[in-house]
Amino acid sequence: MSDRKQFRDLVDPDVAHDAIESLDLAPDAETVPLAEARGRVLAERIDADLDVPGFDRASMDGYAVRGRDTFGADEVDPVTLDLVGSVHAGTEPDVEVGEGEAAEISTGAVMPDGADAVVMVERTEEVGEAVAVRTAVAPGDNVMLAGTDVAAGARALGPGTGLTPREIGLLSALGIDEVPVRGRPTVGIVSTGDELVRPGEELRSERGEIYDVNSYTIAAGVEEAGGEAELYPHAGDDYEQMERLLVEAAEECDLVLSSGSTSASAVDVIYRVIEERGDLLLHGVAVKPGKPMLVGELEDSAYVGLPGYPVSALTIFRTFVAPAIREAAGLPESQIATVRGRMAVRERYAEGRLRLMPVGLLADEAGETLVYPVDKGSGATTSLVEADGVVAVDPDTEYLDEGEAVDVQLFSPDVRAPTLLAVGEDDPALSRLLDRLENPRFLPVGSREGLRRLGGGVPDVAVVAGPVERDVDSVDLGGWTREWGLVVPDGNPAEVGGLADLVDRDLAFHNRGRDAGVRASLDAAIEELAAERGVSRAELADAIRGYEIGSKGFESPARAVARGDADAGLGLRATAEKLGLGFVSLGTESVGIRANPDRTEKPGVEELSEALETAGEDGLFASLAGYEASSLSSER
């Protein structure tokens, strides 16, 4: 009577995939030095702890001035300003620019106190100890404000982000030297069979010995898939020896792979080891090559038995096992190096030279790939992170039309389009919400710009805060409210009581940019105060020192207060509490998520909608000071 194991119930390949996916291969997260982080996957969100740049700096060579001193200047009637010194990149300014004065400044240098704009050197002429300015500049012109590239408190990188040289550069700019990453699954490899000999050892062909090929090919495949391979001595066909090696590997690894001893031969006993020391989920798959395949659990480890023939073993490994290892390591499925898509918008170009245009990828409502330009300037590190690849534009191309087919050269084979493209208002609750999504991409462009882009049809959703209105066809998915006001030093030493103090007293104020929703709330409050006093809104705004120039990041004004650079900053109660600062409330404002009406059934948008509903139930908003969940379900 034969004791052979017969393959009578071969399972469908999909069943084998499901069985392997049901195994727990994921190791614990770990922290690694930044120098060793390339190729790893972030285990948690990284927020910026500082502004990049960390100071207001000149974006070109010229003269640092007070913008108001240049008003009316032109080629015919220049304005002459007294030179008070010079500022060079990498040095701390030792001059202060007062009324009617200017300081020579080089690109990248710190803006000296008193100056709020730079006049390019080509529009000036030195006259003795003075400089003639032949053009007018407004506050903020030719100045890269602190936090323009990366704003303090912003969501720099999200969990699940693969760390390529681009992300390493961004983390370096943030001063991060250790990175929390997902662990690499450890895979123990045991080749079975009395006939096997390791390369480098003596081979006796007369005994039917062959070199162990599978251990090394599968180990290379494990490393390629993002795991860490551990080679164990090969096992013979003795049950006790095989049991000892497999159990040892199971105790030390997340996954055990064996090759050979999985067919229906009387001497192939490995399936009995799994049945007696673990759980055999399946034995045999309806696929060629690779029918004799085992899937199960051994002790506390996952187990997969591969066929003995090298070609079959590698084929089955790549088809069934490698994707599971990649998933456990947090890596996306491999993609080809070039993808073809359609331009999401019309892009003009007529500079007469080859252009390598950074672009992002996005799936539209039909699942087709859209390509949109990504360009924040050559000095912005985040452009690299937000782009998925480049489109080479020929020198004689005047424009790429909307809908035109283009080939995208991916930055790496692992690049994949985000499941959701969101734009608009940056917000701490939003960062936590995005953490719950599979592969989102968020561009913090502000509420006004977010609505403009939503109207252009590229993003899936726009995040809009405050009284920002624009006639854009959209669907409200829901949102929340947040308390906004003035962030002040702990204890409020200047005794700031409200908006009127900024108008009536000589207090240094740090504002937000015009695209921010909270800036719109501030402007509405100024409008209301102006009406009460019977004056214009512009008159009240001009009375606030620092009103004209605003920062991009929602934490930047608060951090300016913390540094002692401002008496008050426009911000959120949640930010003040996080940084240990005081807060003067000016009200609450709504934050809503508006969806492209053509994308409401896109899986990424549906995932966001579900996450938003769940967040309102599980206390995400309640965990932030001044936040409450709300429901904005009306269609616009």
mmCIF file of C-alpha atoms in Angstrom, residues 49-51 146 151-153 428 483-490 508-513 518 549-584:
data_model
loop_
_atom_site.group_PDB
_atom_site.id
_atom_site.type_symbol
_atom_site.label_atom_id
_atom_site.label_comp_id
_atom_site.label_asym_id
_atom_site.label_seq_id
_atom_site.Cartn_x
_atom_site.Cartn_y
_atom_site.Cartn_z
ATOM 1 C CA ASP A 49 10.003 70.592 12.677
ATOM 2 C CA LEU A 50 11.464 73.673 11.034
ATOM 3 C CA ASP A 51 10.933 75.959 8.101
ATOM 4 C CA ALA A 146 11.042 81.218 5.608
ATOM 5 C CA ALA A 151 6.809 74.841 6.114
ATOM 6 C CA ALA A 152 7.253 73.957 9.776
ATOM 7 C CA GLY A 153 4.468 71.653 10.893
ATOM 8 C CA PRO A 428 -3.125 69.059 11.213
ATOM 9 C CA GLU A 483 -10.663 77.588 16.160
ATOM 10 C CA TRP A 484 -8.435 80.331 14.766
ATOM 11 C CA GLY A 485 -7.004 83.508 16.182
ATOM 12 C CA LEU A 486 -3.780 85.075 17.406
ATOM 13 C CA VAL A 487 -0.937 82.937 18.702
ATOM 14 C CA VAL A 488 1.006 84.866 21.361
ATOM 15 C CA PRO A 489 3.909 84.064 23.716
ATOM 16 C CA ASP A 490 3.110 81.905 26.721
ATOM 17 C CA ALA A 508 4.787 92.965 15.320
ATOM 18 C CA PHE A 509 2.414 90.613 13.538
ATOM 19 C CA HIS A 510 3.219 87.503 11.463
ATOM 20 C CA ASN A 511 0.529 86.810 8.849
ATOM 21 C CA ARG A 512 -0.399 83.890 6.588
ATOM 22 C CA GLY A 513 -0.294 83.944 2.774
ATOM 23 C CA VAL A 518 -7.429 81.401 7.753
ATOM 24 C CA ILE A 549 3.734 89.570 3.979
ATOM 25 C CA GLY A 550 2.370 86.132 4.870
ATOM 26 C CA SER A 551 3.916 82.699 5.364
ATOM 27 C CA LYS A 552 2.909 79.536 3.566
ATOM 28 C CA GLY A 553 2.875 77.117 6.501
ATOM 29 C CA PHE A 554 0.153 77.018 9.136
ATOM 30 C CA GLU A 555 2.741 76.759 11.942
ATOM 31 C CA SER A 556 5.152 79.405 10.616
ATOM 32 C CA PRO A 557 3.550 82.451 12.337
ATOM 33 C CA ALA A 558 3.414 80.591 15.659
ATOM 34 C CA ARG A 559 7.039 79.604 15.368
ATOM 35 C CA ALA A 560 7.951 83.217 14.655
ATOM 36 C CA VAL A 561 6.251 84.098 17.945
ATOM 37 C CA ALA A 562 8.136 81.311 19.720
ATOM 38 C CA ARG A 563 11.428 82.708 18.385
ATOM 39 C CA GLY A 564 10.560 86.183 19.641
ATOM 40 C CA ASP A 565 10.290 87.599 16.107
ATOM 41 C CA ALA A 566 6.658 88.617 16.489
ATOM 42 C CA ASP A 567 4.257 89.685 19.239
ATOM 43 C CA ALA A 568 1.413 87.760 17.610
ATOM 44 C CA GLY A 569 0.890 85.410 14.697
ATOM 45 C CA LEU A 570 -2.135 84.224 12.781
ATOM 46 C CA GLY A 571 -2.790 80.579 13.588
ATOM 47 C CA LEU A 572 -4.827 77.837 15.204
ATOM 48 C CA ARG A 573 -5.479 76.954 18.824
ATOM 49 C CA ALA A 574 -4.186 73.446 18.098
ATOM 50 C CA THR A 575 -0.853 74.883 16.946
ATOM 51 C CA ALA A 576 -0.532 77.127 19.999
ATOM 52 C CA GLU A 577 -1.176 74.191 22.326
ATOM 53 C CA LYS A 578 1.292 71.970 20.472
ATOM 54 C CA LEU A 579 4.073 74.580 20.765
ATOM 55 C CA GLY A 580 3.276 75.642 24.342
ATOM 56 C CA LEU A 581 2.191 79.173 23.372
ATOM 57 C CA GLY A 582 -0.723 81.396 24.325
ATOM 58 C CA PHE A 583 -3.793 81.890 22.184
ATOM 59 C CA VAL A 584 -6.371 84.647 21.679
#
